[in-house]
Coordinates of C-alpha atoms in Angstrom, one line a residue:
X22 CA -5.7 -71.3 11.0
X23 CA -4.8 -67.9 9.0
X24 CA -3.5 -69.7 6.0
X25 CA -6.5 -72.0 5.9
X26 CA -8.6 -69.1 5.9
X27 CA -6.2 -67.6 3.6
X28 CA -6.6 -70.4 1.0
X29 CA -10.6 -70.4 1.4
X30 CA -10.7 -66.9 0.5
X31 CA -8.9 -67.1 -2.3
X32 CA -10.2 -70.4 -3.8
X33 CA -14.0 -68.4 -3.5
X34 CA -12.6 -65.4 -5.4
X35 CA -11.0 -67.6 -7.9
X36 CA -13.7 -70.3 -8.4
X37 CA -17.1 -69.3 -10.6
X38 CA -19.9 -70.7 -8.3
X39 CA -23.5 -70.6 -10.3
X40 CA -25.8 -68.1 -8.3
X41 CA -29.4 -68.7 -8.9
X42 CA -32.5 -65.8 -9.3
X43 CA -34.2 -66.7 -6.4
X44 CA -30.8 -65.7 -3.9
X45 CA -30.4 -62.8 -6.3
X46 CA -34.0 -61.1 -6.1
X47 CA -34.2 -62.0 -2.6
X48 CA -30.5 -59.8 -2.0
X49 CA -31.8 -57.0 -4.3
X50 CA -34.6 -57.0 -1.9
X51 CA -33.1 -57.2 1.2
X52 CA -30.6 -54.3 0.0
X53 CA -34.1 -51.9 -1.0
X54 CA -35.6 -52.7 2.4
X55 CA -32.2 -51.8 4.3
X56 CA -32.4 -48.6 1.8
X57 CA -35.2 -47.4 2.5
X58 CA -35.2 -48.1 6.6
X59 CA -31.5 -46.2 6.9
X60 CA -32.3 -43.0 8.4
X61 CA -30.4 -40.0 6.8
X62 CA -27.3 -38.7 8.1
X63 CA -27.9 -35.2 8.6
X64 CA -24.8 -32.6 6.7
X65 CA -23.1 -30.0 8.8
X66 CA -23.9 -26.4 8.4
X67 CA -21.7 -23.7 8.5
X68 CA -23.2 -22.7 11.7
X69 CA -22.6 -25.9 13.3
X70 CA -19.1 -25.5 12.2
X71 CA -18.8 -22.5 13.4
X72 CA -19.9 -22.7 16.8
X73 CA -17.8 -25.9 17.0
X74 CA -14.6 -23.9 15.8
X75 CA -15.7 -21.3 18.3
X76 CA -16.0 -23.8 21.6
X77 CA -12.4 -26.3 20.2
X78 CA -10.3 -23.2 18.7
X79 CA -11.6 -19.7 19.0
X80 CA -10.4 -19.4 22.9
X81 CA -7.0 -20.1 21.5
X82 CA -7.2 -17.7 18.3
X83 CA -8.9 -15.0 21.1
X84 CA -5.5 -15.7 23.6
X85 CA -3.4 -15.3 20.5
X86 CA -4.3 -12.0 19.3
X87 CA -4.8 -10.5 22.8
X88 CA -0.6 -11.3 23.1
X89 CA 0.3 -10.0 19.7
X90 CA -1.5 -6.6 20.8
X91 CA -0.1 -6.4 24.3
X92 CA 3.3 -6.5 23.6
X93 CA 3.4 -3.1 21.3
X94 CA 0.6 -1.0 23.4
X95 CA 2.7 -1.7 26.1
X96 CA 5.7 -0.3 24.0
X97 CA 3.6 2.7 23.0
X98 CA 2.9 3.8 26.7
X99 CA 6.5 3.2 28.1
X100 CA 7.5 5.7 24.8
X101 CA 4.7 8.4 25.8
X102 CA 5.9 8.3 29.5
X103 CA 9.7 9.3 27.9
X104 CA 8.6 11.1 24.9
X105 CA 6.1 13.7 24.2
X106 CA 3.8 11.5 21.5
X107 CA 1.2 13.4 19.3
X108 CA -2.1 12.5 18.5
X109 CA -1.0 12.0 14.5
X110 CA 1.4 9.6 15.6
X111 CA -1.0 7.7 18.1
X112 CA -3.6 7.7 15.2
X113 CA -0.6 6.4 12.8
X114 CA 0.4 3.1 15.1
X115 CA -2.8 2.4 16.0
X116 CA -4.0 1.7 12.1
X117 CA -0.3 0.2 11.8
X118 CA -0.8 -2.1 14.6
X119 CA -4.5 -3.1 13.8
X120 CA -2.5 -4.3 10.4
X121 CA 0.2 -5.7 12.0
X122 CA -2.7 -7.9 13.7
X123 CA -4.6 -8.5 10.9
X124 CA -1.5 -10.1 9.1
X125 CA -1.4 -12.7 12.3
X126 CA -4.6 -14.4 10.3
X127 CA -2.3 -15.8 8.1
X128 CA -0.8 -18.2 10.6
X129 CA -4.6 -19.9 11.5
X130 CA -5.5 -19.4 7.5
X131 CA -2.6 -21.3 6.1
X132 CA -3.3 -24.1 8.9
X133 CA -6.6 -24.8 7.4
X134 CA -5.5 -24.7 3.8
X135 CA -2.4 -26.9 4.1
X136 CA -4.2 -29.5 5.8
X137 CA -7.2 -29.9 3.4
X138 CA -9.3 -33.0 4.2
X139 CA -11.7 -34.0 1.3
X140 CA -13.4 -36.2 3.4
X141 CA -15.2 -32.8 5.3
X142 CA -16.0 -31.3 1.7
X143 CA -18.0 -34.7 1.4
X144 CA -19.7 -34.5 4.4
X145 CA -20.7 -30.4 4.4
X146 CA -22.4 -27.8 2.2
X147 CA -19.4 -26.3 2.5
X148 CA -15.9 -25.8 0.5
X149 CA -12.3 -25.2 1.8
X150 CA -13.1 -21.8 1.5
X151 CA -16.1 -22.2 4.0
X152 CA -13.6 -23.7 6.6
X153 CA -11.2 -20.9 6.3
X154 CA -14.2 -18.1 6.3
X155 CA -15.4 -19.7 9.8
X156 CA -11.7 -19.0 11.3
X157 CA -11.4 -15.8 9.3
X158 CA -14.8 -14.8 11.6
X159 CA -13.8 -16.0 15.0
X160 CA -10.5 -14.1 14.2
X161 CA -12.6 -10.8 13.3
X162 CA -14.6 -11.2 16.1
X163 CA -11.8 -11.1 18.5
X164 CA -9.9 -8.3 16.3
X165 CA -12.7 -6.2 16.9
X166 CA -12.7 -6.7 21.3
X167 CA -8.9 -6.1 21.0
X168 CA -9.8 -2.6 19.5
X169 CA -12.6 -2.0 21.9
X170 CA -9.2 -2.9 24.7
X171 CA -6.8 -0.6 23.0
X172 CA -8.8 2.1 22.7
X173 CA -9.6 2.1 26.2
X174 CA -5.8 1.5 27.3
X175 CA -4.7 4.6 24.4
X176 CA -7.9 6.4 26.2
X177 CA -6.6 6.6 29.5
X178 CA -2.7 6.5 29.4
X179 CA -2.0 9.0 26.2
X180 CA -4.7 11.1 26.3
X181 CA -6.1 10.0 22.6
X182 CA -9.8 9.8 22.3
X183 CA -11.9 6.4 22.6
X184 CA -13.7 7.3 19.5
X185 CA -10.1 8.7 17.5
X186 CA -8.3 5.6 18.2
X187 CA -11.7 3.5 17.6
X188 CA -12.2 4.7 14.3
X189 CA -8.9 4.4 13.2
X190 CA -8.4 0.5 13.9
X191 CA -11.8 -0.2 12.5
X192 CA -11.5 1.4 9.2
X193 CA -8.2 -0.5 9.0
X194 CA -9.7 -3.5 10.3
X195 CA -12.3 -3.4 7.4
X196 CA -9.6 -2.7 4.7
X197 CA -7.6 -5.8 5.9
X198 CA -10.7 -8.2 6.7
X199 CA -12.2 -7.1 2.9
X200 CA -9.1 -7.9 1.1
X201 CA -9.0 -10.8 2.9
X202 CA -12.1 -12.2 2.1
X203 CA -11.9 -11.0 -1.6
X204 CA -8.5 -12.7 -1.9
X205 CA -10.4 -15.7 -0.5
X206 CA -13.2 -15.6 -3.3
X207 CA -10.7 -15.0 -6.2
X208 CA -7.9 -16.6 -5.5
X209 CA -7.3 -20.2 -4.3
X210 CA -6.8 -20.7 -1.1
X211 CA -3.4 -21.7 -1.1
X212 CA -2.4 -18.5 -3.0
X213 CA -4.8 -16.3 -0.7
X214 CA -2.1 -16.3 2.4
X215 CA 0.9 -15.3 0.4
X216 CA -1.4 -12.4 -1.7
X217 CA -2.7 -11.4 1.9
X218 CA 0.8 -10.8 3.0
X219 CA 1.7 -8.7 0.5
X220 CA -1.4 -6.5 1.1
X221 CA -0.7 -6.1 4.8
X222 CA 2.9 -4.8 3.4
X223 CA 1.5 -2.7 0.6
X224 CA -0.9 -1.0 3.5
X225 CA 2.1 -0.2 6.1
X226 CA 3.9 1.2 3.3
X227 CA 1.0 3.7 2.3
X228 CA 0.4 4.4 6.0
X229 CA 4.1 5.3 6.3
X230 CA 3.4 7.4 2.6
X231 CA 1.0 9.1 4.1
X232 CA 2.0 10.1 7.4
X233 CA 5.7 11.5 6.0
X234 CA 3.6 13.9 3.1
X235 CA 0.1 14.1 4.0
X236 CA 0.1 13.6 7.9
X237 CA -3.8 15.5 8.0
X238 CA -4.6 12.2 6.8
X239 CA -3.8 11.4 11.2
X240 CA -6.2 14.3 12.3
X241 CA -9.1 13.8 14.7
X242 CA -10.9 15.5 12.3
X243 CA -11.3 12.7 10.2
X244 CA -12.7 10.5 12.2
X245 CA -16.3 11.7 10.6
X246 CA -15.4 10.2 7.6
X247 CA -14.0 6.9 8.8
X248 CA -17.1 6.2 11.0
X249 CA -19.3 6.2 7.5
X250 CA -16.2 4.3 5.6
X251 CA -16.1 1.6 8.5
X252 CA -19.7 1.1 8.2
X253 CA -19.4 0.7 4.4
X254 CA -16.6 -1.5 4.8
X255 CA -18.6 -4.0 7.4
X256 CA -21.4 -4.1 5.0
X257 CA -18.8 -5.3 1.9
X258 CA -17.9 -7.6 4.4
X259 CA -21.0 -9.2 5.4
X260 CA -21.6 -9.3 1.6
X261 CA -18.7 -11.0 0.6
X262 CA -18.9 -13.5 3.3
X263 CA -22.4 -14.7 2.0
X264 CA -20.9 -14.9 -1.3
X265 CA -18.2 -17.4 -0.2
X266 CA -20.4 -19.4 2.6
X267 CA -22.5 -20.2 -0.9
X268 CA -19.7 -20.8 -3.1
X269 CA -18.3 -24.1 -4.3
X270 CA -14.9 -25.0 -5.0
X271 CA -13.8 -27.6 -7.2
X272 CA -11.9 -30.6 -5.3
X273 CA -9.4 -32.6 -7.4
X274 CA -8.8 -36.1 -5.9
X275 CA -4.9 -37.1 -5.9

């Protein structure tokens, strides 16, 4: 039965049959009237996306970064209970860990650029970049209720002020989630991970520069500046964000 089938399929694909107007016109019509009756399939937005990123993987990236940060508060307190621990110091592993955090984005970013599907570029407004902005946003979100957790925990068990340790970690948060997202919109994505990783580095390593010469820089004192520079550095955020949800990237098929 197969090769019989087989053999008719080939003979029709090999043999020229005449095809007259009439069956012509009337398939040209039948293929306008089947045009113009198929309703529209409607594109995905980057909101759609986004809350469906939220409800299938945002619980997960939440749970993740909830663990990273447990592990070295928890370290932090059994040290102030053996050690007497200073404010500059708090002030210094609090920005050090909000990095440390930060960095963790690689894990989810890299996911989402390693497995690029062209088939969702085809079917949404928006790029690879769009898909990685959408994590890089749940991620932020949940960044920023780890802070608001720590700096309750740093509140009560070392004696560090709610808005000290606040400001810290959101000025740092800012720094990390800007270059982020600029390494995003000028570099491909690919390249993005391994440039964000060396600007999580490069930040520890000027945290460290600065509390060994210029430890002031740790003060509670300056926690009326960072409150304006976090502010400032949200807004840049918000901006660049807007300028990579509209920006196209250019897909090669392989």
């Amino acid at each position: 039965m197969e090769k019989d089938m087989g053999n008719r399929i080939r003979r029709a694909l090999i043999e020229e049959e005449p095809v007259s107007e009439q069956a012509v016109d009337r398939m040209v019509l039948l293929a306008r009237m089947q045009w113009n009756t198929q309703v529209p399939r409607k594109r995905t937005g980057f909101m759609e996306l986004l809350l469906l990123q939220l409800r299938v993987a945002g619980w997960k990236m939440w749970v993740f970064e909830m663990m990273i940060a447990a592990a070295p508060i928890f370290l932090i307190i059994q040290y102030a209970k053996l050690h007497v621990i200073t404010p500059v110091k708090v002030a210094f592993s609090l920005s050090c860990l909000t990095v440390g955090i930060s960095m963790f984005w690689i894990v989810f970013i890299y996911r989402s650029s390693y497995y690029r599907m062209i088939e969702i570029e085809a079917a949404s407004y928006f790029s690879l970049k769009g898909l990685i902005l959408s994590r890089i946003l749940i991620l932020f979100v949940g960044e920023l209720a780890v802070i608001a957790g720590i700096s309750v925990v740093t509140a009560a068990y070392l004696a560090f002020g709610f808005g000290s340790g606040a400001a810290y970690m959101l000025f740092f948060l800012g720094l990390c989630g800007n270059g982020m997202l600029y390494l995003l919109r000028t570099a491909k994505a690919g390249r993005a991970c391994r440039y964000f990783l060396i600007y999580g580095l490069l930040l520890i390593v000027l945290l460290t520069v600065l509390l060994r010469f210029q430890p002031q820089f740790f003060n509670g004192e300056l926690q009326t500046w960072l409150v304006p520079g976090s502010m400032i550095l949200f807004g840049y955020y918000l901006c660049q964000g807007v300028l990579i949800g509209k920006q196209r990237e250019e897909i090669t098929y392989a």
